[in-house]
GROMACS .gro file of C-alpha atoms in nm:
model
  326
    1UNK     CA    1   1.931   1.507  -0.165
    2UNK     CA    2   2.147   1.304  -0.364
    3UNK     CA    3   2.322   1.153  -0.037
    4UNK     CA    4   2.020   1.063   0.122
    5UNK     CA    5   1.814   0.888  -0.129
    6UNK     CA    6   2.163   0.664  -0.176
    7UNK     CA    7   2.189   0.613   0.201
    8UNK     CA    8   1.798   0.527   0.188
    9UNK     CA    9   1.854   0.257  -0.082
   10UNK     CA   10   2.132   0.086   0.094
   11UNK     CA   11   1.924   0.098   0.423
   12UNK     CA   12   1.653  -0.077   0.163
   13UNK     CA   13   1.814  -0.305   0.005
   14UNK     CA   14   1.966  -0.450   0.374
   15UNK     CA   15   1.602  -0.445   0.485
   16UNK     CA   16   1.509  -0.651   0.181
   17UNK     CA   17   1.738  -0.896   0.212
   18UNK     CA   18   1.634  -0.947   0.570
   19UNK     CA   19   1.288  -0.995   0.487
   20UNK     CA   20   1.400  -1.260   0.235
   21UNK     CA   21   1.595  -1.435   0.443
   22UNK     CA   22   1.313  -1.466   0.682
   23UNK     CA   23   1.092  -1.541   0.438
   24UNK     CA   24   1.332  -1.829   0.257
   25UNK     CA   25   1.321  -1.966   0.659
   26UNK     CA   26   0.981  -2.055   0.603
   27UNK     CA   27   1.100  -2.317   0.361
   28UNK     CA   28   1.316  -2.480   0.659
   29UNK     CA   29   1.092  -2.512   0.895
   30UNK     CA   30   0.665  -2.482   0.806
   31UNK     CA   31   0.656  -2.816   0.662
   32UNK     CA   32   0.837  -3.049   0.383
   33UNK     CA   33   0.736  -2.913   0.047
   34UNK     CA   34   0.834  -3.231  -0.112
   35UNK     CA   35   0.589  -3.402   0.090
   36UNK     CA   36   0.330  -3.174   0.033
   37UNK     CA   37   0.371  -3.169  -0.354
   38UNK     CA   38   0.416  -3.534  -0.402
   39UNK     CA   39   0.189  -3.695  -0.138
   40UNK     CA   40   0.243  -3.912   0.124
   41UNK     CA   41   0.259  -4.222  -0.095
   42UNK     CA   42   0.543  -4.107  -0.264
   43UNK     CA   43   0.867  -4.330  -0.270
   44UNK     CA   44   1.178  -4.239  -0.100
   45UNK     CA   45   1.357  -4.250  -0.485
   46UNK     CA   46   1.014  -3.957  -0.597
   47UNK     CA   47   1.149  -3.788  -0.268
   48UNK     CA   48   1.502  -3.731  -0.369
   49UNK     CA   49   1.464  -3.706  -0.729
   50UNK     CA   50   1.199  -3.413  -0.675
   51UNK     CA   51   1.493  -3.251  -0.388
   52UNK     CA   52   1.744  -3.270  -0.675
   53UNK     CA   53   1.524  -3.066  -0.930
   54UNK     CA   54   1.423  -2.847  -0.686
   55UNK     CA   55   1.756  -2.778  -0.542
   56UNK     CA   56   1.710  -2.837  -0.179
   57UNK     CA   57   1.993  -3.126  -0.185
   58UNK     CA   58   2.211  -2.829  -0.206
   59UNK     CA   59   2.382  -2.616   0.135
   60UNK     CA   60   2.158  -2.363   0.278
   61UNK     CA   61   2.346  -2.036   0.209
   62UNK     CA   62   2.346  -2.161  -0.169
   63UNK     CA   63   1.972  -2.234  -0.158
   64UNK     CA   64   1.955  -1.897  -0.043
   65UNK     CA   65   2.129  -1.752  -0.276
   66UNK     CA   66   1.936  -1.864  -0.580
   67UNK     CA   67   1.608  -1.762  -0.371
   68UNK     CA   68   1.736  -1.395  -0.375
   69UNK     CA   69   1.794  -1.407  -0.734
   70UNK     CA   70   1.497  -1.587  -0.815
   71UNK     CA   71   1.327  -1.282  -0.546
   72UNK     CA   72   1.466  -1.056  -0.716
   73UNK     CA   73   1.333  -1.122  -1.047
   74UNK     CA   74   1.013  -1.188  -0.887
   75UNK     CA   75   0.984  -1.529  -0.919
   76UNK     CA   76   0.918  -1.761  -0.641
   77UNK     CA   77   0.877  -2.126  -0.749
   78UNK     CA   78   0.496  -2.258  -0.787
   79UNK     CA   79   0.217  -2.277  -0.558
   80UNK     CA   80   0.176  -2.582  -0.354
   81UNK     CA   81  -0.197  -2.561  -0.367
   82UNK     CA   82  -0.291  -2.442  -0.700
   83UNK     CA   83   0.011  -2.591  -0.906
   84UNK     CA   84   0.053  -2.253  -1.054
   85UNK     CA   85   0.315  -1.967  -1.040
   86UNK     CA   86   0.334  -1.753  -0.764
   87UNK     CA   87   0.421  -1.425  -0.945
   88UNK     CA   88   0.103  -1.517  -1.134
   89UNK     CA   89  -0.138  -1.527  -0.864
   90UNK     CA   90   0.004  -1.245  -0.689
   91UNK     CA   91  -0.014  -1.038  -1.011
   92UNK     CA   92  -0.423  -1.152  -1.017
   93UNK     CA   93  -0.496  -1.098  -0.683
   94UNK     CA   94  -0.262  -0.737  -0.636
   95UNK     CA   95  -0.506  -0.517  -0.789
   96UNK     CA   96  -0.784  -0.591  -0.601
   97UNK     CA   97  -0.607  -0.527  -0.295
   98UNK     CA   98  -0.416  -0.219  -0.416
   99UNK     CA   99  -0.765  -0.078  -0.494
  100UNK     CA  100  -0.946  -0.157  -0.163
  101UNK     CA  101  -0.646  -0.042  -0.011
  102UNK     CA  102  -0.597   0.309  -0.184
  103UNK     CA  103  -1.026   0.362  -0.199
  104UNK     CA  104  -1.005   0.293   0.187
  105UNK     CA  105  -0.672   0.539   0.234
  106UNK     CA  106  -0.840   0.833   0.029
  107UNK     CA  107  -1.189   0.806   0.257
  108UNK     CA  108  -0.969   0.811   0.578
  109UNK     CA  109  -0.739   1.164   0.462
  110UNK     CA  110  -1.083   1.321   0.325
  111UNK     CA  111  -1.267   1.199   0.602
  112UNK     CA  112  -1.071   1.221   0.858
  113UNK     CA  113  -0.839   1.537   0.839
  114UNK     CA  114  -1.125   1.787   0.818
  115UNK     CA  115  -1.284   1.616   1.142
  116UNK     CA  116  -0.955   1.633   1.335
  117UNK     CA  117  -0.950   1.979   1.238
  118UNK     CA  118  -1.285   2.076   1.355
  119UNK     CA  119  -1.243   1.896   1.678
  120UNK     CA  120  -0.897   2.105   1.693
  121UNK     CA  121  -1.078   2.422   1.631
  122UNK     CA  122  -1.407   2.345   1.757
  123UNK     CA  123  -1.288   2.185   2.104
  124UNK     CA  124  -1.594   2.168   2.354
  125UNK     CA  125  -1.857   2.169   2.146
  126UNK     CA  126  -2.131   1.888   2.056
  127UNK     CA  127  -2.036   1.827   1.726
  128UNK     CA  128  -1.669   1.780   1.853
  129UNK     CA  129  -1.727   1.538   2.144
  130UNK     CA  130  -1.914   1.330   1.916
  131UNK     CA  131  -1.629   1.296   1.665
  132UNK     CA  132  -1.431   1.199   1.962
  133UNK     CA  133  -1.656   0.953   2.113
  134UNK     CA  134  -1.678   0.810   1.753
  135UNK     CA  135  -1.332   0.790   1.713
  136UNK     CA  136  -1.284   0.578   2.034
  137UNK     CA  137  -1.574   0.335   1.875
  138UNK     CA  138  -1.365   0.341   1.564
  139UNK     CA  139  -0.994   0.243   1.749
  140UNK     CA  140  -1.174   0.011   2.014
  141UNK     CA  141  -1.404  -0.212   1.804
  142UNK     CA  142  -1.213  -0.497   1.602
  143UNK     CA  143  -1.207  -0.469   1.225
  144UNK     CA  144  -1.406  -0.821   1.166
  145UNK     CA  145  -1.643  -0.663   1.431
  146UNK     CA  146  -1.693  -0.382   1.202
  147UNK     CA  147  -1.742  -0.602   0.879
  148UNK     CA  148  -1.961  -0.833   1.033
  149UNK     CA  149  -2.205  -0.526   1.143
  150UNK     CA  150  -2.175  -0.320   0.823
  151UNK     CA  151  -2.279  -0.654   0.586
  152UNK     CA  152  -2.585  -0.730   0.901
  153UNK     CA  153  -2.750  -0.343   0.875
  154UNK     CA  154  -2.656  -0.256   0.492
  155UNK     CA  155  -2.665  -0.590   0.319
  156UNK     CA  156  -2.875  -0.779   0.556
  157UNK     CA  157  -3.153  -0.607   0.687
  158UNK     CA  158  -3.200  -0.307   0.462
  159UNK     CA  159  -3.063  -0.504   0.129
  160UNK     CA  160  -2.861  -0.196  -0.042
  161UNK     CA  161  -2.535  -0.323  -0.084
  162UNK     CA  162  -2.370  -0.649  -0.171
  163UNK     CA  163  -2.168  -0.827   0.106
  164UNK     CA  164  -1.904  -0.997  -0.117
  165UNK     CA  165  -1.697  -1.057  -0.379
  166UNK     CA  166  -1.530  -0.768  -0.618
  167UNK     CA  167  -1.850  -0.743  -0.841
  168UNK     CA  168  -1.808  -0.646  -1.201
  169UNK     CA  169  -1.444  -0.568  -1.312
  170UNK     CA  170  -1.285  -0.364  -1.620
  171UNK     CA  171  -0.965  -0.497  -1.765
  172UNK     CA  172  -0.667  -0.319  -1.898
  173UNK     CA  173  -0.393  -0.549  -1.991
  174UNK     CA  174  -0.336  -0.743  -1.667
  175UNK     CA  175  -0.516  -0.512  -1.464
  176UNK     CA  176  -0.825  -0.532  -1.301
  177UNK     CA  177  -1.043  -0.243  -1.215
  178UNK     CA  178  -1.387  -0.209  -1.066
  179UNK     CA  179  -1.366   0.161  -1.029
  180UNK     CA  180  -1.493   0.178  -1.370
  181UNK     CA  181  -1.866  -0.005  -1.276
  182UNK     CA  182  -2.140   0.095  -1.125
  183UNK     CA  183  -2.160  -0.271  -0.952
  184UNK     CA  184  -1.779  -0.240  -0.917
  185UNK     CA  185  -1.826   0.072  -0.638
  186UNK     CA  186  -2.127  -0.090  -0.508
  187UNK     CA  187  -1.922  -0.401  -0.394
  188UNK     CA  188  -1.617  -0.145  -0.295
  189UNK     CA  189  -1.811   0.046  -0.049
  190UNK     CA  190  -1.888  -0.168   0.231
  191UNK     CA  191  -1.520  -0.361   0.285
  192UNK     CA  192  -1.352  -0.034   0.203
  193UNK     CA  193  -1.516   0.158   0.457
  194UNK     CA  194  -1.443  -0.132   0.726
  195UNK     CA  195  -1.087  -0.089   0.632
  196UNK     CA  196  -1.068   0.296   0.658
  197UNK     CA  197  -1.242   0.296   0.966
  198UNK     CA  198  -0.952   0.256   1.205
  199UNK     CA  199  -0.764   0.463   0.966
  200UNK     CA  200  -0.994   0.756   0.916
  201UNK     CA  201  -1.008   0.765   1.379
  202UNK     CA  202  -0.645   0.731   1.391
  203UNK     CA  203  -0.571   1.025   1.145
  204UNK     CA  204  -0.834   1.250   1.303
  205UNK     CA  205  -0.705   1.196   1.652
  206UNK     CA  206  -0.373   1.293   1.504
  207UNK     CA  207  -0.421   1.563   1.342
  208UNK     CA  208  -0.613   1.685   1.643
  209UNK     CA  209  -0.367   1.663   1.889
  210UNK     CA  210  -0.097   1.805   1.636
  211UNK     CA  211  -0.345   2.114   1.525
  212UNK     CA  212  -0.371   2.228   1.901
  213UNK     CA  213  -0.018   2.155   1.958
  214UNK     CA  214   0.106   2.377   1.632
  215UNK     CA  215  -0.200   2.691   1.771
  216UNK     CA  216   0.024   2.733   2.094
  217UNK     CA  217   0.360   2.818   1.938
  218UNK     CA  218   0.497   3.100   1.912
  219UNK     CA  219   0.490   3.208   1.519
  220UNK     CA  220   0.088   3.187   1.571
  221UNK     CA  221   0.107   3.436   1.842
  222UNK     CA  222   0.317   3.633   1.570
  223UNK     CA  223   0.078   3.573   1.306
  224UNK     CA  224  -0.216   3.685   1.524
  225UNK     CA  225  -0.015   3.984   1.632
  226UNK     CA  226   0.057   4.097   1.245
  227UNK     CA  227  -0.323   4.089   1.199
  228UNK     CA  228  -0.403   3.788   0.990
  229UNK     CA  229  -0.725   3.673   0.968
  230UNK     CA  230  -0.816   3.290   1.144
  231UNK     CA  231  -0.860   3.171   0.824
  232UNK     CA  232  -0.493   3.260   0.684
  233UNK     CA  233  -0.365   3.117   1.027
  234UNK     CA  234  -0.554   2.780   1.072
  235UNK     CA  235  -0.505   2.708   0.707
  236UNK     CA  236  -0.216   2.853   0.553
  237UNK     CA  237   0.018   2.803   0.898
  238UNK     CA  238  -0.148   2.543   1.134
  239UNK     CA  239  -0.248   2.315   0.913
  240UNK     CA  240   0.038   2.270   0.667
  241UNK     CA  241   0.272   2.235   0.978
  242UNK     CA  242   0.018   1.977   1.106
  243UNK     CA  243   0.074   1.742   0.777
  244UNK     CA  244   0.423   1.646   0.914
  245UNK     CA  245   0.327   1.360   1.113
  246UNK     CA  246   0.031   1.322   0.958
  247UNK     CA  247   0.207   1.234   0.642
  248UNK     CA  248   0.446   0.990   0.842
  249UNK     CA  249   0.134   0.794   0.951
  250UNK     CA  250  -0.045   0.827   0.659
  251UNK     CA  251   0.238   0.660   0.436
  252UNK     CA  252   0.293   0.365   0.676
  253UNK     CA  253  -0.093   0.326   0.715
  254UNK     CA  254  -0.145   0.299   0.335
  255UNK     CA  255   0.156  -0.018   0.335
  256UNK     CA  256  -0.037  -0.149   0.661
  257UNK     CA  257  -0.384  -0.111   0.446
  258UNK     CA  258  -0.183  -0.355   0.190
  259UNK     CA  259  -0.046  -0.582   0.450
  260UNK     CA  260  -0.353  -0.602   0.618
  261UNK     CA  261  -0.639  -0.595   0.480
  262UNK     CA  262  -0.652  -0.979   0.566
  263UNK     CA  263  -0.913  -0.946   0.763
  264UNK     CA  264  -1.182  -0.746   0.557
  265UNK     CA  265  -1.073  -0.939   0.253
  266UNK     CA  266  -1.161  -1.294   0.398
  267UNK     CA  267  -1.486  -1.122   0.594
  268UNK     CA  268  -1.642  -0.975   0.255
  269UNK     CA  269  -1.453  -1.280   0.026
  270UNK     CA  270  -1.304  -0.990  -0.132
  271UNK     CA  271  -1.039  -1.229  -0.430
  272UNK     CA  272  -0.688  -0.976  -0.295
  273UNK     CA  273  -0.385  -1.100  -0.159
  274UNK     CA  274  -0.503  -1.087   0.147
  275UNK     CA  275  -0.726  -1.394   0.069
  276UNK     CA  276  -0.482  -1.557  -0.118
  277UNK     CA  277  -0.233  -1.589   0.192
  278UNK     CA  278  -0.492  -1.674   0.461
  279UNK     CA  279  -0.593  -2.001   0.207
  280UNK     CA  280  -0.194  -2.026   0.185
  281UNK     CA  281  -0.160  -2.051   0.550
  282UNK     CA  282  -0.437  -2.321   0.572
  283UNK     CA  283  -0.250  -2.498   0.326
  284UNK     CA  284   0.104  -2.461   0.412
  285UNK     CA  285   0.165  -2.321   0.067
  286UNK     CA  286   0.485  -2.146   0.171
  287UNK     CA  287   0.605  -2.028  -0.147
  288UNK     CA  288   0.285  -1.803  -0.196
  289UNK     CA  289   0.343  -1.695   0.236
  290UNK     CA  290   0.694  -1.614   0.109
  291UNK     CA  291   0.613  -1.383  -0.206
  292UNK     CA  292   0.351  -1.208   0.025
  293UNK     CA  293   0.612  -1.120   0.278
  294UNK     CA  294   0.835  -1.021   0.027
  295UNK     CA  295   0.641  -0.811  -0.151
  296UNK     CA  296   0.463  -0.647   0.155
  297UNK     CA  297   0.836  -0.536   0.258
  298UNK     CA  298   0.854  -0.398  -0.061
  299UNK     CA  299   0.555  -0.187  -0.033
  300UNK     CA  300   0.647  -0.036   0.252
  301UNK     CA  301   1.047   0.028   0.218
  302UNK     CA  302   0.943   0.227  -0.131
  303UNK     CA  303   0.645   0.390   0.106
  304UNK     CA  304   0.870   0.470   0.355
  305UNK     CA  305   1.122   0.638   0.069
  306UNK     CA  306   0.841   0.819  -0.110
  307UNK     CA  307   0.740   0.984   0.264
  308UNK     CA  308   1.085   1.075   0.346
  309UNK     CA  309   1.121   1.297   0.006
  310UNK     CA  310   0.773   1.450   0.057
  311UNK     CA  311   0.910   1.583   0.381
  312UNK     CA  312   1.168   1.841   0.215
  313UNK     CA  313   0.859   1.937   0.007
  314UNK     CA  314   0.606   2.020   0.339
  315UNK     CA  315   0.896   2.140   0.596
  316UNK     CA  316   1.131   2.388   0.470
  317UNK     CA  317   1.360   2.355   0.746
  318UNK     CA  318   1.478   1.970   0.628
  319UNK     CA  319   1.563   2.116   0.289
  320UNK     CA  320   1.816   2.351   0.475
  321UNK     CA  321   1.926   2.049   0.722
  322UNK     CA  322   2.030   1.839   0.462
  323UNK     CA  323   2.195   2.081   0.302
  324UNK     CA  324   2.429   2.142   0.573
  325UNK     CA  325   2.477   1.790   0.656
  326UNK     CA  326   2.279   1.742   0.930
   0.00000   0.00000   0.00000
């Protein structure tokens, strides 16, 4: 085990520094942040005085360098737009989006692995064709789409919920929770159920497909043949071997939750990350489109990790083929 979390962290850390030096790109080539900092009125001797204190005088492979060390203490210079520090705004905005994002994961794996179990074991029935009619709805229909008809019937015309903004928060230290106030769900439900959505049909399709894949192997005929009962079977055998994949996609889908809940956040004004980079992009504020790439790699390389080691945990059999080197 050992071995492979060290062979995980290498494979990291060379994905990481990737990532940064596509990120540190975006300072070469999305617009002159000298320019965009001082003004077009600025003189060509404000110009080159502001490159020299910033650095970018300097070769490219030793700007680089000090933007991996600056990256890697989790700084990354100050926002062009709000004159403020990047780590900073990231640091406001990041719980807000974490929340959304884990709110919106948990309704998807509660919601969504029971269904794709039913429609498993339930397969030609009413009640199962509507799941999967729903779940085509659910994988077909754009996210905004979604937002957009959620905030029309709940906010709109029947006037239950609110259709933006975070609502009332709770703070502890530097985080930010509205998971602790009444108005704080209230606000949560609507933009975390548009995010879930695709999330919750992908999941039950998966599990689905996997449950009625797993019911025609062989150790099932076995286990029927030994005299267990459907329960013991579907849960105890099926189901666990079902959480395989399931865990794979589930693990990548909570880091795409992060990465993308663009879309519902700036839909339902909800203040994450997510809003923060599409106002960057308007901008140009590339040190702010930088951080957010940087840390969204993050999130998902120690996702990724975190998945791989819960796999010797469900499946047995990885335990044993590590073991021997395999």
């Amino acid at each position: 085990m050992g071995a492979f979390i060290l062979r995980r962290l290498i494979q990291a850390i060379i994905v990481m520094v990737s990532v940064a030096f596509i990120a540190f790109l975006l300072f070469q080539y999305v617009g002159d942040p000298v320019l965009m900092m001082l003004g077009q009125d600025a003189t060509p001797e404000q110009i080159q005085q502001l490159r020299v204190d910033l650095g970018l005088d300097q070769p490219f492979f030793v700007q680089f360098w000090h933007f991996l060390v600056n990256a890697a203490q989790g700084e990354f210079g100050l926002s062009l737009r709000q004159g403020a520090k990047v780590s900073r705004l990231l640091g406001e905005r990041f719980p807000a989006t974490f929340e959304l994002a884990v709110v919106a994961a948990a309704l998807a794996l509660l919601v969504g692995i029971p269904m794709g179990v039913y429609a498993a074991l339930k397969r030609g029935t009413f009640i199962s064709q509507v799941f999967m009619t729903a779940s085509l709805l659910g994988v077909s229909l754009p996210t905004f789409l979604i937002g957009i008809l959620l905030i029309l019937i709940f906010s709109v015309w029947l006037g239950w919920l609110p259709s933006f903004g975070r609502g009332e928060t709770v703070q502890f230290g530097w985080w930010s929770s509205g998971l602790f106030t009444v108005n704080g769900w209230t606000h949560m439900i609507l933009p975390a159920i548009t995010l879930a959505i695709f999330q919750l049909t992908l999941i039950m399709r998966l599990v689905r497909a996997e449950m009625l894949e797993v019911l025609r192997t062989d150790y099932i005929k076995f286990a029927r043949a030994r005299g267990l009962t459907d329960r013991a079977i579907y849960f105890g055998h099926a189901l666990k071997n079902t959480l395989v994949p399931v865990m794979t996609i589930t693990g990548l889908q909570l880091g795409g939750l992060i990465a993308f809940a663009i879309i519902t956040e700036t839909v339902f004004q909800w203040p994450g990350m997510g809003l923060l980079f599409i106002q960057a992009v308007t901008f140009a504020d590339v040190p702010v489109m930088a951080a957010y790439l940087c840390l969204i790699a993050l999130i998902f390389v120690v996702i990724n990790l975190v998945v791989d080691m819960l796999y010797a945990v469900v499946d047995p059999r990885l335990r044993v083929a590590r073991a021997s080197g395999h």
